[in-house]
Coordinates of C-alpha atoms and ligand atoms in Angstrom, one line a residue:
Chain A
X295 CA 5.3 46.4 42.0
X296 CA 6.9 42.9 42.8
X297 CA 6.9 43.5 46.5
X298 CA 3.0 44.0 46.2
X299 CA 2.4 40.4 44.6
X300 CA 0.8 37.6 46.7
X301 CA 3.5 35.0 46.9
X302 CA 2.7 32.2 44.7
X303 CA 2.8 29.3 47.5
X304 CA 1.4 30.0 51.0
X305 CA 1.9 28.2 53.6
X306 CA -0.8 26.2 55.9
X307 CA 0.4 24.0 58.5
X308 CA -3.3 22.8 59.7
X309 CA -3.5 21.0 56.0
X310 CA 0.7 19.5 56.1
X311 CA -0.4 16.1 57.7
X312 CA -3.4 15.6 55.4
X313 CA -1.3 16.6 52.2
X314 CA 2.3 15.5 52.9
X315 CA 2.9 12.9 55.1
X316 CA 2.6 10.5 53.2
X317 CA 5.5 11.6 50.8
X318 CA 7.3 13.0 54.0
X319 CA 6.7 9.0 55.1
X320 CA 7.8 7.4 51.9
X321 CA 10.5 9.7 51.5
X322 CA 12.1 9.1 55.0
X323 CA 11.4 5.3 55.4
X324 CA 13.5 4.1 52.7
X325 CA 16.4 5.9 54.2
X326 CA 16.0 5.0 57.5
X327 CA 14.2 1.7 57.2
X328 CA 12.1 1.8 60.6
X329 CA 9.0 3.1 61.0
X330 CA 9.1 4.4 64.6
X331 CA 12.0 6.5 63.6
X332 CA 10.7 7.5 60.5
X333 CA 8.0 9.0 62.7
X334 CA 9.7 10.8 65.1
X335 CA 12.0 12.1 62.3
X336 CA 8.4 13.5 60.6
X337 CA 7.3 14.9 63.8
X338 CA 10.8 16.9 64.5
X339 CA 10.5 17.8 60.8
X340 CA 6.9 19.4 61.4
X341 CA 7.9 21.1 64.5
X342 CA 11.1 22.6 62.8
X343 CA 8.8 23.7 60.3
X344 CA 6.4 25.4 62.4
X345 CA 9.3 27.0 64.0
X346 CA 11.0 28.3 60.4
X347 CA 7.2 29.3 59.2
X348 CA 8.6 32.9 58.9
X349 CA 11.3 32.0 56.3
X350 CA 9.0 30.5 53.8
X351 CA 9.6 32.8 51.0
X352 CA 7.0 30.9 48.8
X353 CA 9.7 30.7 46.4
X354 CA 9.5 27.0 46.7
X355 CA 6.4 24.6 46.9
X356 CA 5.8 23.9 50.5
X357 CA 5.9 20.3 50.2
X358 CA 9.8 21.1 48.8
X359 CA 10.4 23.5 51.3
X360 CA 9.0 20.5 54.0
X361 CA 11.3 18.2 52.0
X362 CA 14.4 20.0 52.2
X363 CA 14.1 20.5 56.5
X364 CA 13.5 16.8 55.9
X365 CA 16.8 15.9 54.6
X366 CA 18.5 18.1 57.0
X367 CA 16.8 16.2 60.0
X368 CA 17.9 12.8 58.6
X369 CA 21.3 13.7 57.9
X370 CA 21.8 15.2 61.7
X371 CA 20.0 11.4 62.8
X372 CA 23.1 9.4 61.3
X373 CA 25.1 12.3 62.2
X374 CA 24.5 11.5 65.6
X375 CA 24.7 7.7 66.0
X376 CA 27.6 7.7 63.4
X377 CA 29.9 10.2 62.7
X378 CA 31.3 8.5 59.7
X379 CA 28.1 8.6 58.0
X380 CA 27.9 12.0 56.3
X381 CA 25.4 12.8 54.5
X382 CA 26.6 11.5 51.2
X383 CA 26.2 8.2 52.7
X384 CA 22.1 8.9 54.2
X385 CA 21.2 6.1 51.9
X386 CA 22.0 3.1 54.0
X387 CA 22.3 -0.2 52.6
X388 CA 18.9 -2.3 51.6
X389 CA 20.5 -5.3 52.3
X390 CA 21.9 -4.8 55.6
X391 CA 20.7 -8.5 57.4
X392 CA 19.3 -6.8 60.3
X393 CA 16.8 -4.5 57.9
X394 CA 16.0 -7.3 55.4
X395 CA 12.5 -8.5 57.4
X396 CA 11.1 -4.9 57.1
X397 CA 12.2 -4.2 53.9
X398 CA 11.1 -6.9 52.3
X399 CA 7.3 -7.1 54.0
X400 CA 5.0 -7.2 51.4
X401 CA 7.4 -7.5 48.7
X402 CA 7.4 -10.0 45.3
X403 CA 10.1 -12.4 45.6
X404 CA 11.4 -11.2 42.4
X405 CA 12.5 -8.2 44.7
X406 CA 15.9 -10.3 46.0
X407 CA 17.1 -9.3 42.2
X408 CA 16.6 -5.8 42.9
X409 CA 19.7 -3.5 42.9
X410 CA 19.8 -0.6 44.6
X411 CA 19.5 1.5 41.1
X412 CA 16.2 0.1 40.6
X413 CA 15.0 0.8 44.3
X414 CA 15.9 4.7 43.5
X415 CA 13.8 4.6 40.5
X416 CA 11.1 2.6 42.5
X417 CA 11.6 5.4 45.3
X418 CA 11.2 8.1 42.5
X419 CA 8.3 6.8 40.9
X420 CA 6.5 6.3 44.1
X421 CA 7.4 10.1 45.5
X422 CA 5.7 11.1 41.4
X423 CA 2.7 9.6 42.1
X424 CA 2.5 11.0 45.5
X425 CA 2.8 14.4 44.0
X426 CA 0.5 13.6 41.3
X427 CA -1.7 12.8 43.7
X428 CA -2.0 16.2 45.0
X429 CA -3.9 17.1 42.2
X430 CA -6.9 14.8 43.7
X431 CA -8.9 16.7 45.9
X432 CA -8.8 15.7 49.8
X433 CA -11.3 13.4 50.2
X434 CA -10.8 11.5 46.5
X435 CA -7.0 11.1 47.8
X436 CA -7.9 9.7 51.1
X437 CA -10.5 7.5 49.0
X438 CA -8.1 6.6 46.5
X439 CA -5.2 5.8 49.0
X440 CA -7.3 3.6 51.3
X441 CA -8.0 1.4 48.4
X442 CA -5.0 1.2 46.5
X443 CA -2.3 1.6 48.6
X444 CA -3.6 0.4 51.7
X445 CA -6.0 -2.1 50.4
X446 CA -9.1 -1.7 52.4
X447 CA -12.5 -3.7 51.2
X448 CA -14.4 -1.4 49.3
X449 CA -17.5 -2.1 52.3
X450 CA -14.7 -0.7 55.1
X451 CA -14.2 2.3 53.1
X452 CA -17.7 2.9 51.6
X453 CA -18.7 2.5 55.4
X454 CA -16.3 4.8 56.7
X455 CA -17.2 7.7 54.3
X456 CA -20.7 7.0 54.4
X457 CA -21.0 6.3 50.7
X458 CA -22.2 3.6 48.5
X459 CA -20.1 1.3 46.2
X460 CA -21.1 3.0 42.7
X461 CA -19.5 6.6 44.5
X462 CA -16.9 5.0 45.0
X463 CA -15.8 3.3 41.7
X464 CA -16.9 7.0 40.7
X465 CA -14.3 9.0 43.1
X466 CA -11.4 5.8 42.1
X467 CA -12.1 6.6 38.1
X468 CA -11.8 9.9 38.5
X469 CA -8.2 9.1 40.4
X470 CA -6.8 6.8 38.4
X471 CA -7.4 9.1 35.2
X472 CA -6.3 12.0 36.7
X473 CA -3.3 10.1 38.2
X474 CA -2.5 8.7 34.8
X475 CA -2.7 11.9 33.1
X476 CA -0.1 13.5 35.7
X477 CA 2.4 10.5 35.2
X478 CA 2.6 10.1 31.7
X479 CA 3.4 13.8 31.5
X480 CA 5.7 14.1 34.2
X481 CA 7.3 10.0 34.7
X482 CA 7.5 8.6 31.1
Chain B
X179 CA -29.4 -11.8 19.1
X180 CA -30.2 -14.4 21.9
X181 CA -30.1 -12.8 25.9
X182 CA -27.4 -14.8 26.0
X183 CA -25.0 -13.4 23.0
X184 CA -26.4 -10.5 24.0
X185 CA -25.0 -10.1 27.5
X186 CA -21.4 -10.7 26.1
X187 CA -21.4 -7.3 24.3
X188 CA -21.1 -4.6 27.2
X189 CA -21.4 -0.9 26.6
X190 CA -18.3 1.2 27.0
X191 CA -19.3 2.6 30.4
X192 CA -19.3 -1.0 31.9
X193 CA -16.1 -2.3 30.4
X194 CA -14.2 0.9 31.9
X195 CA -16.4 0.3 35.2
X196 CA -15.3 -3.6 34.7
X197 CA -11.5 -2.3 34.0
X198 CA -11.4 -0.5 37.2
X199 CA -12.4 -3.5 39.2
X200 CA -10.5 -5.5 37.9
X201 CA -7.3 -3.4 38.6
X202 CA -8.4 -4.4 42.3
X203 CA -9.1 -7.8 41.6
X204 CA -13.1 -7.7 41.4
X205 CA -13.9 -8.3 38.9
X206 CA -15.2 -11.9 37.6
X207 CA -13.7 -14.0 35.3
X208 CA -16.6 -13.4 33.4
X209 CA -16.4 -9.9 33.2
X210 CA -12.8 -10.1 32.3
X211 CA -13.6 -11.7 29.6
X212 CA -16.2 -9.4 28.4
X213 CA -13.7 -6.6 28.7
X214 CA -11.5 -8.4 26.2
X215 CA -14.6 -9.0 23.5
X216 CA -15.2 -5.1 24.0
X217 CA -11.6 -3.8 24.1
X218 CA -11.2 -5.9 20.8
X219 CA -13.7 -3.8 19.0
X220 CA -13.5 -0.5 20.8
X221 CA -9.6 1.6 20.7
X222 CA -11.2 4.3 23.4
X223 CA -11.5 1.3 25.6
X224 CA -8.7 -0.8 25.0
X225 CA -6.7 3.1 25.2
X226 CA -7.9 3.3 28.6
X227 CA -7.4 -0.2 29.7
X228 CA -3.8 -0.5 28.5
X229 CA -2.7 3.2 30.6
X230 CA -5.3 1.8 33.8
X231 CA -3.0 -1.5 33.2
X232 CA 0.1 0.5 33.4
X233 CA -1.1 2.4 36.0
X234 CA -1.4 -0.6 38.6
X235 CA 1.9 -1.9 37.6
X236 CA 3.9 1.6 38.5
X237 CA 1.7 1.5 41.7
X238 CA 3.0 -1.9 42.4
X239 CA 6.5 -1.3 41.3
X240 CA 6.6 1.9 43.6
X241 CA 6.0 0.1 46.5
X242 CA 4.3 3.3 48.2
X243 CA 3.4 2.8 52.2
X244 CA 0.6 4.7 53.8
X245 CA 0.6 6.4 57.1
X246 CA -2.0 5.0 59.2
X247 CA -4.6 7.3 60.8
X248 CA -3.4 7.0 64.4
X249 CA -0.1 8.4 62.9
X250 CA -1.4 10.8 61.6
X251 CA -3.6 12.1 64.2
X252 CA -0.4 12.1 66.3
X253 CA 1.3 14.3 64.1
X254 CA -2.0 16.8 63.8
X255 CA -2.0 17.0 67.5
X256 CA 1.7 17.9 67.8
X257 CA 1.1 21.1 65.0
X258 CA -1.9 21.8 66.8
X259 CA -0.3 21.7 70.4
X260 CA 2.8 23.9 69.2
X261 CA 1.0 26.1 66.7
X262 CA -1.2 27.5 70.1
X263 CA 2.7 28.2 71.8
Ligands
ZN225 ZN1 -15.7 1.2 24.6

Protein backbone atom coordinates (compact mmCIF):
# COMPACT_ATOMS: atom_id res chain seq x y z
CA UNK A 1 0.00 0.00 0.00
CA UNK A 2 2.03 3.00 -1.40
CA UNK A 3 -0.59 5.54 -0.56
CA UNK A 4 -0.35 4.37 3.20
CA UNK A 5 3.53 5.18 3.41
CA UNK A 6 4.74 8.25 5.41
CA UNK A 7 6.27 10.43 2.82
CA UNK A 8 10.02 10.27 3.23
CA UNK A 9 10.60 14.19 3.72
CA UNK A 10 8.11 16.26 5.73
CA UNK A 11 7.92 19.48 5.78
CA UNK A 12 8.51 21.97 8.98
CA UNK A 13 8.60 25.61 8.36
CA UNK A 14 9.29 26.62 12.14
CA UNK A 15 12.96 24.81 11.63
CA UNK A 16 13.52 26.47 7.56
CA UNK A 17 15.46 29.62 8.95
CA UNK A 18 17.58 27.67 11.45
CA UNK A 19 18.39 24.84 8.75
CA UNK A 20 18.39 26.71 5.37
CA UNK A 21 19.12 30.08 5.26
CA UNK A 22 22.22 30.02 5.15
CA UNK A 23 22.35 27.98 1.76
CA UNK A 24 19.12 29.93 0.66
CA UNK A 25 21.71 33.06 1.54
CA UNK A 26 24.74 31.74 -0.20
CA UNK A 27 22.87 30.55 -2.96
CA UNK A 28 21.03 33.88 -3.80
CA UNK A 29 23.95 36.34 -2.97
CA UNK A 30 26.22 35.32 -5.65
CA UNK A 31 23.57 35.92 -8.12
CA UNK A 32 22.34 38.95 -7.02
CA UNK A 33 25.32 40.40 -5.36
CA UNK A 34 23.55 42.68 -2.60
CA UNK A 35 22.65 41.61 0.54
CA UNK A 36 19.39 43.67 1.12
CA UNK A 37 17.98 42.09 -1.87
CA UNK A 38 19.23 38.86 -1.28
CA UNK A 39 17.06 39.26 1.78
CA UNK A 40 13.99 40.34 0.64
CA UNK A 41 14.38 37.70 -2.21
CA UNK A 42 14.66 34.88 0.96
CA UNK A 43 11.78 36.41 2.67
CA UNK A 44 9.39 36.28 -0.56
CA UNK A 45 10.85 32.81 -1.05
CA UNK A 46 9.67 31.74 2.56
CA UNK A 47 6.34 33.23 2.24
CA UNK A 48 5.78 31.54 -1.27
CA UNK A 49 6.71 28.54 0.44
CA UNK A 50 4.36 28.74 3.20
CA UNK A 51 1.77 29.53 0.71
CA UNK A 52 2.67 26.23 -1.68
CA UNK A 53 3.09 24.11 1.78
CA UNK A 54 0.22 21.82 0.30
CA UNK A 55 2.19 20.82 -2.85
CA UNK A 56 5.14 19.39 -1.05
CA UNK A 57 4.89 15.96 -2.31
CA UNK A 58 8.08 14.98 -0.14
CA UNK A 59 9.30 13.69 -3.28
CA UNK A 60 12.03 16.12 -2.98
CA UNK A 61 14.23 17.22 0.07
CA UNK A 62 12.74 20.35 1.42
CA UNK A 63 15.73 22.30 1.26
CA UNK A 64 15.51 21.39 -2.91
CA UNK A 65 12.02 22.02 -2.96
CA UNK A 66 12.96 25.65 -1.03
CA UNK A 67 15.73 25.90 -3.68
CA UNK A 68 13.76 25.44 -6.66
CA UNK A 69 10.84 28.40 -5.48
CA UNK A 70 14.20 30.10 -4.98
CA UNK A 71 15.35 30.18 -8.46
CA UNK A 72 11.89 31.03 -9.63
CA UNK A 73 11.84 34.25 -7.36
CA UNK A 74 15.27 35.40 -8.76
CA UNK A 75 14.53 34.90 -12.24
CA UNK A 76 11.06 37.01 -11.96
CA UNK A 77 13.62 39.83 -9.89
CA UNK A 78 15.78 40.39 -13.23
CA UNK A 79 12.67 39.67 -15.03
CA UNK A 80 11.33 42.70 -13.79
CA UNK A 81 14.07 45.37 -13.80
CA UNK A 82 15.27 43.85 -17.18
CA UNK A 83 13.45 42.14 -19.67
CA UNK A 84 16.35 41.10 -21.61
CA UNK A 85 17.73 39.17 -18.79
CA UNK A 86 16.09 35.76 -19.04
CA UNK A 87 16.81 33.49 -16.93
CA UNK A 88 19.65 31.88 -18.81
CA UNK A 89 21.43 35.02 -18.09
CA UNK A 90 20.44 35.04 -13.75
CA UNK A 91 24.16 34.77 -13.36
CA UNK A 92 25.24 38.38 -13.66
CA UNK A 93 28.66 39.37 -14.19
CA UNK A 94 31.27 39.26 -11.09
CA UNK A 95 33.13 41.91 -12.46
CA UNK A 96 30.53 44.44 -13.16
CA UNK A 97 32.55 47.78 -11.61
CA UNK A 98 29.66 48.78 -9.66
CA UNK A 99 29.56 45.12 -7.71
CA UNK A 100 33.38 44.80 -7.50
CA UNK A 101 33.58 46.48 -3.60
CA UNK A 102 31.04 43.85 -2.32
CA UNK A 103 32.20 41.11 -4.03
CA UNK A 104 35.53 41.31 -3.29
CA UNK A 105 35.11 42.13 0.80
CA UNK A 106 37.00 39.84 2.46
CA UNK A 107 38.57 38.24 -0.40
CA UNK A 108 42.54 37.15 -1.05
CA UNK A 109 43.92 39.28 -3.69
CA UNK A 110 44.74 36.31 -5.65
CA UNK A 111 40.83 36.45 -6.20
CA UNK A 112 41.38 39.31 -9.32
CA UNK A 113 42.65 35.93 -11.22
CA UNK A 114 39.51 34.24 -10.66
CA UNK A 115 37.32 33.36 -13.68
CA UNK A 116 33.98 32.95 -13.45
CA UNK A 117 34.46 28.91 -13.86
CA UNK A 118 36.28 28.87 -10.70
CA UNK A 119 33.64 31.03 -8.76
CA UNK A 120 30.95 28.22 -9.86
CA UNK A 121 33.05 25.65 -8.44
CA UNK A 122 33.77 27.93 -5.35
CA UNK A 123 29.80 28.53 -5.23
CA UNK A 124 29.43 24.60 -5.50
CA UNK A 125 31.72 23.64 -3.03
CA UNK A 126 30.44 26.16 -0.50
CA UNK A 127 26.47 25.12 -1.10
CA UNK A 128 28.38 21.02 -0.37
CA UNK A 129 29.44 21.96 2.71
CA UNK A 130 26.34 23.70 3.62
CA UNK A 131 24.49 20.55 3.02
CA UNK A 132 27.06 18.54 4.74
CA UNK A 133 26.48 20.51 7.32
CA UNK A 134 23.02 19.45 7.87
CA UNK A 135 24.28 16.42 9.23
CA UNK A 136 25.57 18.47 12.45
CA UNK A 137 22.98 18.70 14.90
CA UNK A 138 21.45 22.39 15.54
CA UNK A 139 23.37 23.65 18.05
CA UNK A 140 27.02 22.01 16.86
CA UNK A 141 26.09 23.90 13.36
CA UNK A 142 25.35 27.18 14.99
CA UNK A 143 28.62 26.46 17.08
CA UNK A 144 30.55 25.36 14.19
CA UNK A 145 29.33 28.27 11.91
CA UNK A 146 30.01 31.08 14.41
CA UNK A 147 33.50 30.08 14.53
CA UNK A 148 34.40 29.22 11.19
CA UNK A 149 32.60 31.04 9.04
CA UNK A 150 31.88 33.99 10.96
CA UNK A 151 34.89 34.09 12.98
CA UNK A 152 33.79 34.84 16.49
CA UNK A 153 36.47 34.64 19.55
CA UNK A 154 36.04 31.38 21.05
CA UNK A 155 35.18 33.65 24.69
CA UNK A 156 32.01 35.47 22.48
CA UNK A 157 30.73 32.14 21.62
CA UNK A 158 31.64 30.01 24.66
CA UNK A 159 29.75 33.06 26.50
CA UNK A 160 26.94 33.02 24.40
CA UNK A 161 26.17 29.27 24.77
CA UNK A 162 27.03 29.18 28.18
CA UNK A 163 29.86 26.67 27.74
CA UNK A 164 33.53 26.44 28.47
CA UNK A 165 36.42 26.45 25.93
CA UNK A 166 37.24 22.42 26.19
CA UNK A 167 33.10 21.99 24.99
CA UNK A 168 33.78 23.80 22.51
CA UNK A 169 36.91 22.41 20.83
CA UNK A 170 34.73 19.17 21.61
CA UNK A 171 31.47 20.30 19.62
CA UNK A 172 34.22 21.89 16.53
CA UNK A 173 36.05 18.19 16.45
CA UNK A 174 33.18 16.57 16.19
CA UNK A 175 32.19 19.18 13.11
CA UNK A 176 35.03 19.21 11.28
CA UNK A 177 35.22 15.20 11.15
CA UNK A 178 31.91 14.83 10.46
CA UNK A 179 32.13 17.68 7.82
CA UNK A 180 35.18 16.00 6.37
CA UNK A 181 33.64 12.70 6.17
CA UNK A 182 30.52 14.14 4.18
CA UNK A 183 32.86 16.01 1.66
CA UNK A 184 35.24 13.52 0.72
CA UNK A 185 32.34 11.36 -0.12
CA UNK A 186 30.23 13.65 -1.86
CA UNK A 187 33.03 16.72 -3.28
CA UNK A 188 36.20 14.84 -4.18
CA UNK B 1 64.10 11.74 29.54
CA UNK B 2 64.54 15.35 30.88
CA UNK B 3 60.93 17.52 31.61
CA UNK B 4 62.04 19.29 28.96
CA UNK B 5 62.50 16.45 26.00
CA UNK B 6 59.70 15.27 27.62
CA UNK B 7 57.18 17.96 26.93
CA UNK B 8 58.00 17.85 23.15
CA UNK B 9 56.41 14.45 22.69
CA UNK B 10 52.46 15.03 23.07
CA UNK B 11 49.92 12.29 23.14
CA UNK B 12 47.69 11.82 20.26
CA UNK B 13 44.66 13.46 21.85
CA UNK B 14 46.63 16.87 22.25
CA UNK B 15 48.11 16.99 18.75
CA UNK B 16 44.51 16.47 17.23
CA UNK B 17 43.28 19.02 20.09
CA UNK B 18 46.53 21.24 18.92
CA UNK B 19 45.50 20.53 15.06
CA UNK B 20 42.06 21.95 15.56
CA UNK B 21 43.46 25.16 16.94
CA UNK B 22 45.59 25.70 14.84
CA UNK B 23 43.04 25.48 11.92
CA UNK B 24 41.84 28.83 13.73
CA UNK B 25 45.05 30.18 14.23
CA UNK B 26 45.53 29.31 18.19
CA UNK B 27 47.62 27.65 18.39
CA UNK B 28 51.39 28.54 19.44
CA UNK B 29 54.24 28.27 17.45
CA UNK B 30 55.30 25.98 19.91
CA UNK B 31 52.57 23.66 19.71
CA UNK B 32 52.81 23.73 16.00
CA UNK B 33 55.82 22.44 16.24
CA UNK B 34 55.02 19.75 18.54
CA UNK B 35 52.28 18.63 16.14
CA UNK B 36 54.89 18.20 13.41
CA UNK B 37 57.37 15.91 15.92
CA UNK B 38 54.09 13.84 16.56
CA UNK B 39 52.54 13.75 13.05
CA UNK B 40 56.19 12.52 11.99
CA UNK B 41 55.88 9.44 14.06
CA UNK B 42 52.11 8.82 14.29
CA UNK B 43 50.01 8.13 10.45
CA UNK B 44 46.46 8.32 12.55
CA UNK B 45 47.59 11.85 13.24
CA UNK B 46 49.29 13.10 10.42
CA UNK B 47 45.85 11.26 8.50
CA UNK B 48 43.78 13.49 10.31
CA UNK B 49 45.85 16.63 10.15
CA UNK B 50 46.38 16.42 6.36
CA UNK B 51 42.09 15.99 5.71
CA UNK B 52 41.55 18.91 8.90
CA UNK B 53 44.29 20.83 6.54
CA UNK B 54 42.20 20.32 3.56
CA UNK B 55 39.26 20.99 5.26
CA UNK B 56 40.15 24.70 6.06
CA UNK B 57 41.38 25.34 2.61
CA UNK B 58 37.80 24.27 0.85
CA UNK B 59 36.22 26.45 3.64
CA UNK B 60 38.39 29.26 2.52
CA UNK B 61 38.11 28.64 -1.11
CA UNK B 62 34.20 28.46 -0.72
CA UNK B 63 33.96 31.75 0.43
CA UNK B 64 30.66 30.84 2.51
CA UNK B 65 28.77 34.12 4.14
CA UNK B 66 26.65 33.73 7.27
CA UNK B 67 23.34 35.24 7.94
CA UNK B 68 23.56 37.30 10.88
CA UNK B 69 21.08 36.65 13.72
CA UNK B 70 19.04 39.91 13.28
CA UNK B 71 18.44 38.39 9.73
CA UNK B 72 17.40 35.66 10.82
CA UNK B 73 15.12 36.54 13.47
CA UNK B 74 13.43 38.73 10.79
CA UNK B 75 12.86 35.99 8.61
CA UNK B 76 11.46 33.70 11.80
CA UNK B 77 9.05 36.49 12.57
CA UNK B 78 7.66 36.72 9.00
CA UNK B 79 6.93 32.50 9.01
CA UNK B 80 5.66 33.02 12.30
CA UNK B 81 3.42 36.08 11.46
CA UNK B 82 1.93 34.39 8.15
CA UNK B 83 1.89 30.83 9.38
CA UNK B 84 -0.90 32.22 12.29
CA UNK B 85 -2.98 33.72 8.81
ZN1 LIG C 1 48.83 10.42 17.17
Amino acid sequence: MPDATMPTNVIDPTKWVDRYSDYLFNYTIVRVNDRDLANDIISETFLAGLKSMKNFKGEASERTWLISILKRKIIDYYRKINSRKGSAEVRINYNDENNEGDWLEEQAPDRFELNAEDLLENEELGLAILSCMEHLNEKQARIFKMKTIEGFDTEAICNEFNITPSNLWVIIHRARTTLAECLEKNWF
Amino acid sequence: MSQKIKSIFISCSDSVQCCDRAQYDEATIFEKIKIYIHIAICKACREYTNKNVKLTKLIKKSNLKACTKEEKEKWEKEIAREAKK
